[in-house]
Amino acid sequence: MKGNILVVDDEQIVLKSCERILSPEGYGVDTATSAKDALSLLDRNLYDLIITDIKMPEMDGIEFMRLVRAKNPDINIVVITGYPSQESIKEALSLRIIDYLPKPFSPTHLIEVTNNAIELKKRGVTPEPQVEDYTEDVAARLDEIIDRYKNKPGSLIPVLQEAQELVGYLPPVVQRHISKGLRIPVSEVHGVVSFYSFFTMKPKGKHNIRVCLGTACYVKGAEEIVKKFSEGLNVDIGGITADKKFSLETVRCLGACGLAPVVVIDKNTHGSVNPVKALELLKEYE
Ligand code: FES
């Protein structure tokens, strides 16, 4: 078995999905519909990873994580986020979560986050997340960026932009680094990252494919195009190919409805795309 995982969520459907997705991947999965049940499972069993919702009745995920950390400071925790408050994100980050799993999540994303967390556990790296793209060199260059903007008003957005250019995306560990460097609360950093659509917390491929699913594109068959890209690349929406060449995402109206259906790859807009053209585009960017 690859590892034992405890999934905590008050929604049965989420628990069932996690079980259905992770069991065939070789994980032992226990589930709990409340933090209280999860704590009693933790008393009886050993787990390599906890995946927990934040918003739960009676005891919420934050309180649950606090109790878990008090007993087991080293266990890896991944948080499932629906629409969390800035306060809860701040708390979750201070409790040293490994990663976020935004609801709804794709099977690929769940497997990827789980594999990564289990790998970290095996390497004895807990609980500070070691993001592959966050190397010592990157950390030093982030410091250089921060130094250039330090003490200047309105520095957060330009620092985030340069950090995203450098790392490719803004994972929690980079947000914490910036928060510390600029002496801005991590909740504020996270708030800005999640507010602006040009910031992303997920890694992107060398070529990022955005398929518009706005009304004009949707009625002209954009869904079929998403399917073609997804099948052609063997990647879900929001995912990245194993070779990191392509990432796939959907967006709402790119402001070019006259060209519907529209696909933007990197900075290039492609109009009147159909499933055949979608495959041709993939070849073009290969
Ligand atoms: S709906 Fe797709 S560009 Fe407007």
PDB file of C-alpha atoms and ligand atoms in Angstrom, residues 211-218 222 251-262, ligand 1:
ATOM      1  CA  VAL A 211     -10.857  27.481 -23.650  1.00  0.00           C
ATOM      2  CA  CYS A 212     -13.678  29.980 -23.360  1.00  0.00           C
ATOM      3  CA  LEU A 213     -16.910  28.550 -22.006  1.00  0.00           C
ATOM      4  CA  GLY A 214     -18.797  31.856 -22.078  1.00  0.00           C
ATOM      5  CA  THR A 215     -22.281  31.772 -23.615  1.00  0.00           C
ATOM      6  CA  ALA A 216     -21.297  32.630 -27.210  1.00  0.00           C
ATOM      7  CA  CYS A 217     -18.518  30.028 -27.234  1.00  0.00           C
ATOM      8  CA  TYR A 218     -20.573  27.452 -25.368  1.00  0.00           C
ATOM      9  CA  ALA A 222     -16.772  24.950 -26.877  1.00  0.00           C
ATOM     10  CA  VAL A 251     -12.526  30.669 -18.668  1.00  0.00           C
ATOM     11  CA  ARG A 252     -15.639  32.829 -18.960  1.00  0.00           C
ATOM     12  CA  CYS A 253     -15.797  35.152 -21.983  1.00  0.00           C
ATOM     13  CA  LEU A 254     -12.497  36.315 -23.318  1.00  0.00           C
ATOM     14  CA  GLY A 255     -14.113  39.355 -24.899  1.00  0.00           C
ATOM     15  CA  ALA A 256     -13.812  38.043 -28.446  1.00  0.00           C
ATOM     16  CA  CYS A 257     -17.321  36.588 -28.853  1.00  0.00           C
ATOM     17  CA  GLY A 258     -17.371  37.399 -32.604  1.00  0.00           C
ATOM     18  CA  LEU A 259     -14.650  34.745 -33.034  1.00  0.00           C
ATOM     19  CA  ALA A 260     -16.476  32.074 -30.986  1.00  0.00           C
ATOM     20  CA  PRO A 261     -15.522  29.445 -30.086  1.00  0.00           C
ATOM     21  CA  VAL A 262     -12.306  30.985 -28.809  1.00  0.00           C
TER      22      VAL A 262
HETATM   23  S1  FES B   1     -18.131  33.947 -24.872  1.00  0.00           S
HETATM   24 FE1  FES B   1     -16.238  33.257 -25.542  1.00  0.00          FE
HETATM   25  S2  FES B   1     -15.226  35.055 -26.067  1.00  0.00           S
HETATM   26 FE2  FES B   1     -17.079  35.757 -25.297  1.00  0.00          FE
END
